[in-house]
Amino acid sequence: PGFAPPPSSTGLGPSSYPPTTGAPRAPTMPGPPLPGQTVAGPPTSQPNHVSSPPPLSAMPGPHPGPPMSGLHGPPPPTHPPQPGYQMQQNGSFGQVRGPQPNYGGAYPGTPNYGSQPGPPPPPKRLDPDSIPSPIQVIEDDRNNRGSEPFVTGVRGQVPPLVTTNFLVKDQGNASPRYIRCTSYNIPCTSDMAKQSQVPLAAVIKPLATLPPEEPLPYLVDHGESGPVRCNRCKAYMCPFMQFIEGGRRFQCCFCSCVTEVPAHYFQHLDHTGKRVDFYDRPELSMGSYEFLATVDYCKNNKFPSPPAFIFMIDVSYNAVKSGLVRLICEELKSLLDYLPREGTMEESAIRVGFVTYNKVLHFYNVKSSLAQPQMMVVSDVADMFVPLLDGFLVNVNESRTVITSLLDQIPEMFADTRETETVFAPVIQAGLEALKAAECAGKLFIFHTSLPVAEAPGKLKNRDDKKLVNTDKEKTLFQPQTSFYNNLAKDCVAQGCCVDLFLFPNQYLDVATLGVVTYQTGGSIYKYAYFQLETDQDRFLNDLRRDVQKEVGFDAVMRVRTSTGIRATDFFGAFYMSNTTDVEMAGLDCDKTITVEFKHDDKLSEDSGALLQCALLYTSCAGQRRLRIHNLSLNCCTQLADLYRNCETDTLINYLAKYAYRGVLSSPVKTVRDALISQCAQILACYRKNCASPSSAGQLILPECMKLLPVYLNCVLKSDVLQPGPEVTTDDRAYIRQLVTSMDVAETNVFFYPRLLPLTKADVDSDSLPAAIRNSEERLSKGDIYLLENGLNIFVWVGVNVQQGLIQNLFGVSSFGQISKALSTLPVLDNPFSKKVRAIVDMLQMQRSRYMKLIVVKQEDKLEMLFKHFLVEDKSLNGGASYVDFLCHMHKEIRQLLS
């Protein structure tokens, strides 16, 4: 039960209903709430401010009485209790006040962040329960927005959080699974945008996978004439185009130019000015759809051939000795049956080829007419060519026996190798030349183990140097050591040759350089340091299977058009750009995002709003040339309060992390970190100054939808790229930097603020997960078992006092001391607790794009240091601030800006 805000209310509610008028206010007099100010009850239970500043509680333990430290005076009967979360969901809190109902100032002994003179009071630690909790915000959004479908018909709607499970109904705007924005209400002028410092960006995932309940984008075929477009700006037909003159012409919603409607596309308008076939045409009624492209959209004006996959296996000493070569060959025998295929096709149209290499390259002829595969060696790696055309790329089913024979022979052929050196660039060149000769696009799957030091183009030296950390030269560690690979990447993109890289290093391998081609062709890097069959085999095979089977578009070009007033100015992700507008990707898969930043080049109007259209031209896995279109309409505002009411913090953090991770290529890490803190302080200070009503400087007031900005920002600042601990390698940092640059909003959310679940609280009889807890050591109890996941790792932490029965049920041993730290999977035991925990692990693995490494951590063991690194609300060993300390630091920064 609860009540909706009366229309005159000045408290801002959640973004799921039309915001009330007037700027948000936060009266500072303690006392009972003013009517219409503290709004409680679903679905409007998130007022922007309560009527008095809830103190940052410094009391030990929970407050007596109802857990609401914010409202001095009797709690309103309409407030549902909020267990364990004493600060109201209102984003304002200030110095700790006395319990007196009408006492305005601080009393002696409270931490006083105000500017009153007097002796400094003794410091008291803030109560972490009184500061905004990610867990609470996620929980509230699930409760308020998880049950209803998100219908995309209305302009500028903020979608539910990425952590909420919801269904999408496309009614004219692209689903948030395809596009998420930092704000859904953007400032009308560039001055206002500069004043707020809120970056305007969209995180776009053009080929995102949809849940089975949601229909795939419709494929529209306009025949020979191709899609209908605006004559001037070339935008594609979409729901926002305005038909005029009885339907004979249309006015472009992006550039206002008027274009004739082609005769075959003409249709009459109804009395509202809509075409009568509006609902029959996806491009007039849906936010996302596809067009079949005509030959004009193809390279050299001819339709493409289906793509090819080339598997290129390092057969040097390390690769053979570790069992890796045998493992890959065994797996490929069955995996080749699962190559991606179009909808109803019987078999995949993708052809395959095989290369092995160490210091030289071995090509294999696996033509179906051969009794045995034939090997051809190219030892002149300085001038790479493909020694055979016919029989290198083949259809799997036709050549199955020859391929199986080859995969059986490779591990035997190299079983006694003594060759330790490898080449790398020639391997990519070989794959590129093969695709050129076959006149098709495709993907290289390269399995590589060591720094390529053999004499060859692209040869590298070991330049790793930990002494450069925290110096002005640190940026060189993230830059490639030669420009050779940038030029190679450019050639690969021109051919549509995408490179996926599986790395198995035992020492420094220079990911920053080896990853250049992968990164610029839209490929993926997977890294398995110190690879061991027994512990890493599952993870590698799961990654490989998913990588080979996932949906991917080849030879892709993406362009983002915007309505007059803003334009796309900056792009982040795994791609190549040869001009300022076209994002080129040799391959784009269903997990990759491109982040686009927009800037004003004119004024926007509140009436017309702002539009973006993302158009992706690509070749499908069957060789069909297609255009995928995503449209999104946003609101525009003249009041800062409207901007701050419609932001999405998770998307903002995704953008800020990518911006910072690119910054380390050209600036010292400290400069990058300071710039992040400064920008966020400006964002929050602008809100405080222009949107919150006057209150004492001792209060920190955060906008409702940004109240997690400080905690999440602190996680980005403490991440391995920006603040590495001594155990983090240069390669780890380069790897993470590239990984994050293509992540979607759900992935960055859990990567920076991991999910921590108390397994011992799991209900073995239900399908649900136990309620998550905050990422802090003080939340862990010695008698429990916890699971922490961040999208790359899963830790299972076992407290020293866990009951013996639980240990027996989960690990199959009788005591804490007997639990093996070498476990990489949980044993399969026939009891409800074991089944439940394994079901949770499987469910989490399904949700992530990579198979997470499972690590068992026993309390007080040396591995616990690694685990504590992920308890991001605590101080980190390498100097990262705790959430509480960082919040105080942010408050200080904001106050400096305001004074």
PDB file of C-alpha atoms in Angstrom, residues 428-577:
ATOM      1  CA  ILE A 428      47.430 -13.609 -39.706  1.00  0.00           C
ATOM      2  CA  GLN A 429      48.836 -12.745 -43.147  1.00  0.00           C
ATOM      3  CA  ALA A 430      48.359 -16.343 -44.262  1.00  0.00           C
ATOM      4  CA  GLY A 431      44.715 -16.351 -43.174  1.00  0.00           C
ATOM      5  CA  LEU A 432      44.143 -12.995 -44.841  1.00  0.00           C
ATOM      6  CA  GLU A 433      45.705 -14.191 -48.121  1.00  0.00           C
ATOM      7  CA  ALA A 434      43.551 -17.346 -48.075  1.00  0.00           C
ATOM      8  CA  LEU A 435      40.350 -15.297 -47.695  1.00  0.00           C
ATOM      9  CA  LYS A 436      41.493 -12.909 -50.438  1.00  0.00           C
ATOM     10  CA  ALA A 437      42.121 -15.824 -52.800  1.00  0.00           C
ATOM     11  CA  ALA A 438      38.693 -17.293 -51.988  1.00  0.00           C
ATOM     12  CA  GLU A 439      37.082 -13.853 -52.383  1.00  0.00           C
ATOM     13  CA  CYS A 440      35.174 -14.115 -49.120  1.00  0.00           C
ATOM     14  CA  ALA A 441      35.099 -12.688 -45.600  1.00  0.00           C
ATOM     15  CA  GLY A 442      35.730 -14.859 -42.572  1.00  0.00           C
ATOM     16  CA  LYS A 443      37.252 -15.437 -39.201  1.00  0.00           C
ATOM     17  CA  LEU A 444      40.653 -16.720 -38.067  1.00  0.00           C
ATOM     18  CA  PHE A 445      40.707 -18.694 -34.816  1.00  0.00           C
ATOM     19  CA  ILE A 446      44.320 -18.465 -33.642  1.00  0.00           C
ATOM     20  CA  PHE A 447      45.552 -20.563 -30.696  1.00  0.00           C
ATOM     21  CA  HIS A 448      48.833 -19.046 -29.530  1.00  0.00           C
ATOM     22  CA  THR A 449      51.197 -19.640 -26.596  1.00  0.00           C
ATOM     23  CA  SER A 450      54.241 -17.343 -26.538  1.00  0.00           C
ATOM     24  CA  LEU A 451      55.882 -14.035 -27.405  1.00  0.00           C
ATOM     25  CA  PRO A 452      56.699 -14.242 -31.154  1.00  0.00           C
ATOM     26  CA  VAL A 453      60.494 -13.853 -31.030  1.00  0.00           C
ATOM     27  CA  ALA A 454      61.363 -15.906 -34.141  1.00  0.00           C
ATOM     28  CA  GLU A 455      62.824 -13.945 -37.055  1.00  0.00           C
ATOM     29  CA  ALA A 456      59.791 -12.761 -39.056  1.00  0.00           C
ATOM     30  CA  PRO A 457      57.638  -9.715 -39.781  1.00  0.00           C
ATOM     31  CA  GLY A 458      55.933  -8.514 -36.589  1.00  0.00           C
ATOM     32  CA  LYS A 459      58.672 -10.028 -34.397  1.00  0.00           C
ATOM     33  CA  LEU A 460      58.471  -8.713 -30.810  1.00  0.00           C
ATOM     34  CA  LYS A 461      60.843  -8.289 -27.900  1.00  0.00           C
ATOM     35  CA  ASN A 462      60.096  -8.630 -24.197  1.00  0.00           C
ATOM     36  CA  ARG A 463      59.610  -5.036 -23.084  1.00  0.00           C
ATOM     37  CA  ASP A 464      57.633  -5.705 -19.900  1.00  0.00           C
ATOM     38  CA  ASP A 465      58.732  -3.322 -17.141  1.00  0.00           C
ATOM     39  CA  LYS A 466      56.904  -3.025 -13.821  1.00  0.00           C
ATOM     40  CA  LYS A 467      59.079  -0.030 -12.940  1.00  0.00           C
ATOM     41  CA  LEU A 468      57.079   2.059 -15.409  1.00  0.00           C
ATOM     42  CA  VAL A 469      53.908   1.764 -13.297  1.00  0.00           C
ATOM     43  CA  ASN A 470      52.945   5.172 -11.848  1.00  0.00           C
ATOM     44  CA  THR A 471      55.365   7.029 -14.106  1.00  0.00           C
ATOM     45  CA  ASP A 472      54.718   9.136 -17.197  1.00  0.00           C
ATOM     46  CA  LYS A 473      55.961   6.240 -19.337  1.00  0.00           C
ATOM     47  CA  GLU A 474      53.318   3.824 -18.009  1.00  0.00           C
ATOM     48  CA  LYS A 475      51.160   4.538 -21.067  1.00  0.00           C
ATOM     49  CA  THR A 476      53.701   2.774 -23.308  1.00  0.00           C
ATOM     50  CA  LEU A 477      52.767  -0.519 -21.634  1.00  0.00           C
ATOM     51  CA  PHE A 478      49.274  -0.233 -23.153  1.00  0.00           C
ATOM     52  CA  GLN A 479      50.498   0.817 -26.610  1.00  0.00           C
ATOM     53  CA  PRO A 480      51.655  -1.666 -29.264  1.00  0.00           C
ATOM     54  CA  GLN A 481      55.454  -1.850 -29.519  1.00  0.00           C
ATOM     55  CA  THR A 482      55.356  -1.600 -33.341  1.00  0.00           C
ATOM     56  CA  SER A 483      52.995  -0.065 -35.897  1.00  0.00           C
ATOM     57  CA  PHE A 484      53.262  -3.212 -38.015  1.00  0.00           C
ATOM     58  CA  TYR A 485      50.072  -4.694 -36.561  1.00  0.00           C
ATOM     59  CA  ASN A 486      48.021  -1.523 -37.130  1.00  0.00           C
ATOM     60  CA  ASN A 487      48.768  -1.736 -40.844  1.00  0.00           C
ATOM     61  CA  LEU A 488      47.987  -5.444 -40.886  1.00  0.00           C
ATOM     62  CA  ALA A 489      44.676  -4.748 -39.125  1.00  0.00           C
ATOM     63  CA  LYS A 490      43.737  -2.230 -41.816  1.00  0.00           C
ATOM     64  CA  ASP A 491      44.290  -4.863 -44.529  1.00  0.00           C
ATOM     65  CA  CYS A 492      42.249  -7.408 -42.574  1.00  0.00           C
ATOM     66  CA  VAL A 493      39.316  -5.017 -42.214  1.00  0.00           C
ATOM     67  CA  ALA A 494      39.355  -4.281 -45.944  1.00  0.00           C
ATOM     68  CA  GLN A 495      38.955  -8.004 -46.642  1.00  0.00           C
ATOM     69  CA  GLY A 496      36.453  -8.721 -43.855  1.00  0.00           C
ATOM     70  CA  CYS A 497      38.991 -10.917 -42.055  1.00  0.00           C
ATOM     71  CA  CYS A 498      38.150 -11.011 -38.325  1.00  0.00           C
ATOM     72  CA  VAL A 499      40.681 -12.455 -35.866  1.00  0.00           C
ATOM     73  CA  ASP A 500      39.770 -14.275 -32.648  1.00  0.00           C
ATOM     74  CA  LEU A 501      42.721 -14.975 -30.414  1.00  0.00           C
ATOM     75  CA  PHE A 502      43.030 -17.702 -27.771  1.00  0.00           C
ATOM     76  CA  LEU A 503      46.160 -17.083 -25.687  1.00  0.00           C
ATOM     77  CA  PHE A 504      47.860 -19.595 -23.371  1.00  0.00           C
ATOM     78  CA  PRO A 505      50.805 -17.683 -21.893  1.00  0.00           C
ATOM     79  CA  ASN A 506      53.224 -18.928 -19.238  1.00  0.00           C
ATOM     80  CA  GLN A 507      54.978 -15.551 -19.225  1.00  0.00           C
ATOM     81  CA  TYR A 508      54.778 -12.084 -20.782  1.00  0.00           C
ATOM     82  CA  LEU A 509      53.305 -12.299 -24.266  1.00  0.00           C
ATOM     83  CA  ASP A 510      52.538  -8.634 -25.049  1.00  0.00           C
ATOM     84  CA  VAL A 511      48.743  -8.672 -25.273  1.00  0.00           C
ATOM     85  CA  ALA A 512      48.843  -4.930 -26.012  1.00  0.00           C
ATOM     86  CA  THR A 513      50.575  -5.665 -29.330  1.00  0.00           C
ATOM     87  CA  LEU A 514      49.217  -9.130 -30.222  1.00  0.00           C
ATOM     88  CA  GLY A 515      45.693  -7.866 -29.553  1.00  0.00           C
ATOM     89  CA  VAL A 516      45.824  -4.969 -32.027  1.00  0.00           C
ATOM     90  CA  VAL A 517      44.529  -6.922 -35.025  1.00  0.00           C
ATOM     91  CA  THR A 518      41.875  -8.698 -32.981  1.00  0.00           C
ATOM     92  CA  TYR A 519      40.749  -5.433 -31.487  1.00  0.00           C
ATOM     93  CA  GLN A 520      40.591  -3.501 -34.763  1.00  0.00           C
ATOM     94  CA  THR A 521      38.833  -6.288 -36.680  1.00  0.00           C
ATOM     95  CA  GLY A 522      36.024  -6.656 -34.110  1.00  0.00           C
ATOM     96  CA  GLY A 523      37.362  -9.964 -32.799  1.00  0.00           C
ATOM     97  CA  SER A 524      37.645 -11.425 -29.275  1.00  0.00           C
ATOM     98  CA  ILE A 525      40.632 -12.284 -27.091  1.00  0.00           C
ATOM     99  CA  TYR A 526      40.523 -15.143 -24.599  1.00  0.00           C
ATOM    100  CA  LYS A 527      43.389 -15.606 -22.179  1.00  0.00           C
ATOM    101  CA  TYR A 528      44.278 -18.682 -20.087  1.00  0.00           C
ATOM    102  CA  ALA A 529      47.435 -17.903 -18.133  1.00  0.00           C
ATOM    103  CA  TYR A 530      49.446 -20.951 -16.977  1.00  0.00           C
ATOM    104  CA  PHE A 531      47.008 -23.231 -18.813  1.00  0.00           C
ATOM    105  CA  GLN A 532      46.621 -26.666 -17.222  1.00  0.00           C
ATOM    106  CA  LEU A 533      44.448 -29.351 -18.749  1.00  0.00           C
ATOM    107  CA  GLU A 534      42.759 -30.523 -15.572  1.00  0.00           C
ATOM    108  CA  THR A 535      41.784 -27.086 -14.265  1.00  0.00           C
ATOM    109  CA  ASP A 536      41.336 -24.980 -17.424  1.00  0.00           C
ATOM    110  CA  GLN A 537      40.036 -27.429 -20.008  1.00  0.00           C
ATOM    111  CA  ASP A 538      36.331 -26.836 -19.245  1.00  0.00           C
ATOM    112  CA  ARG A 539      36.635 -23.091 -19.385  1.00  0.00           C
ATOM    113  CA  PHE A 540      38.594 -23.093 -22.642  1.00  0.00           C
ATOM    114  CA  LEU A 541      36.292 -25.602 -24.385  1.00  0.00           C
ATOM    115  CA  ASN A 542      33.151 -23.754 -23.305  1.00  0.00           C
ATOM    116  CA  ASP A 543      34.592 -20.463 -24.566  1.00  0.00           C
ATOM    117  CA  LEU A 544      35.659 -22.051 -27.859  1.00  0.00           C
ATOM    118  CA  ARG A 545      32.266 -23.683 -28.431  1.00  0.00           C
ATOM    119  CA  ARG A 546      30.404 -20.481 -27.795  1.00  0.00           C
ATOM    120  CA  ASP A 547      32.824 -18.457 -29.902  1.00  0.00           C
ATOM    121  CA  VAL A 548      32.468 -20.766 -32.915  1.00  0.00           C
ATOM    122  CA  GLN A 549      28.679 -21.022 -32.650  1.00  0.00           C
ATOM    123  CA  LYS A 550      27.645 -17.459 -31.885  1.00  0.00           C
ATOM    124  CA  GLU A 551      25.901 -15.166 -34.312  1.00  0.00           C
ATOM    125  CA  VAL A 552      28.317 -12.961 -36.183  1.00  0.00           C
ATOM    126  CA  GLY A 553      28.015 -10.470 -39.046  1.00  0.00           C
ATOM    127  CA  PHE A 554      30.954 -10.081 -41.450  1.00  0.00           C
ATOM    128  CA  ASP A 555      32.318  -7.156 -43.419  1.00  0.00           C
ATOM    129  CA  ALA A 556      30.224  -4.844 -41.285  1.00  0.00           C
ATOM    130  CA  VAL A 557      29.892  -1.064 -41.476  1.00  0.00           C
ATOM    131  CA  MET A 558      27.876   0.873 -38.931  1.00  0.00           C
ATOM    132  CA  ARG A 559      26.735   4.473 -39.147  1.00  0.00           C
ATOM    133  CA  VAL A 560      24.801   6.451 -36.543  1.00  0.00           C
ATOM    134  CA  ARG A 561      22.581   9.273 -37.801  1.00  0.00           C
ATOM    135  CA  THR A 562      21.020  11.858 -35.516  1.00  0.00           C
ATOM    136  CA  SER A 563      18.362  14.519 -35.904  1.00  0.00           C
ATOM    137  CA  THR A 564      19.513  18.124 -36.334  1.00  0.00           C
ATOM    138  CA  GLY A 565      21.081  19.570 -33.184  1.00  0.00           C
ATOM    139  CA  ILE A 566      23.355  16.719 -32.095  1.00  0.00           C
ATOM    140  CA  ARG A 567      25.838  14.493 -33.870  1.00  0.00           C
ATOM    141  CA  ALA A 568      27.974  11.476 -33.110  1.00  0.00           C
ATOM    142  CA  THR A 569      31.478  12.724 -32.319  1.00  0.00           C
ATOM    143  CA  ASP A 570      33.301   9.858 -30.646  1.00  0.00           C
ATOM    144  CA  PHE A 571      33.270   6.060 -30.736  1.00  0.00           C
ATOM    145  CA  PHE A 572      34.553   3.325 -28.380  1.00  0.00           C
ATOM    146  CA  GLY A 573      34.814  -0.401 -29.083  1.00  0.00           C
ATOM    147  CA  ALA A 574      36.552  -3.081 -31.140  1.00  0.00           C
ATOM    148  CA  PHE A 575      36.522  -1.677 -34.679  1.00  0.00           C
ATOM    149  CA  TYR A 576      38.443   0.323 -37.267  1.00  0.00           C
ATOM    150  CA  MET A 577      37.602   3.812 -38.598  1.00  0.00           C
TER     151      MET A 577
END
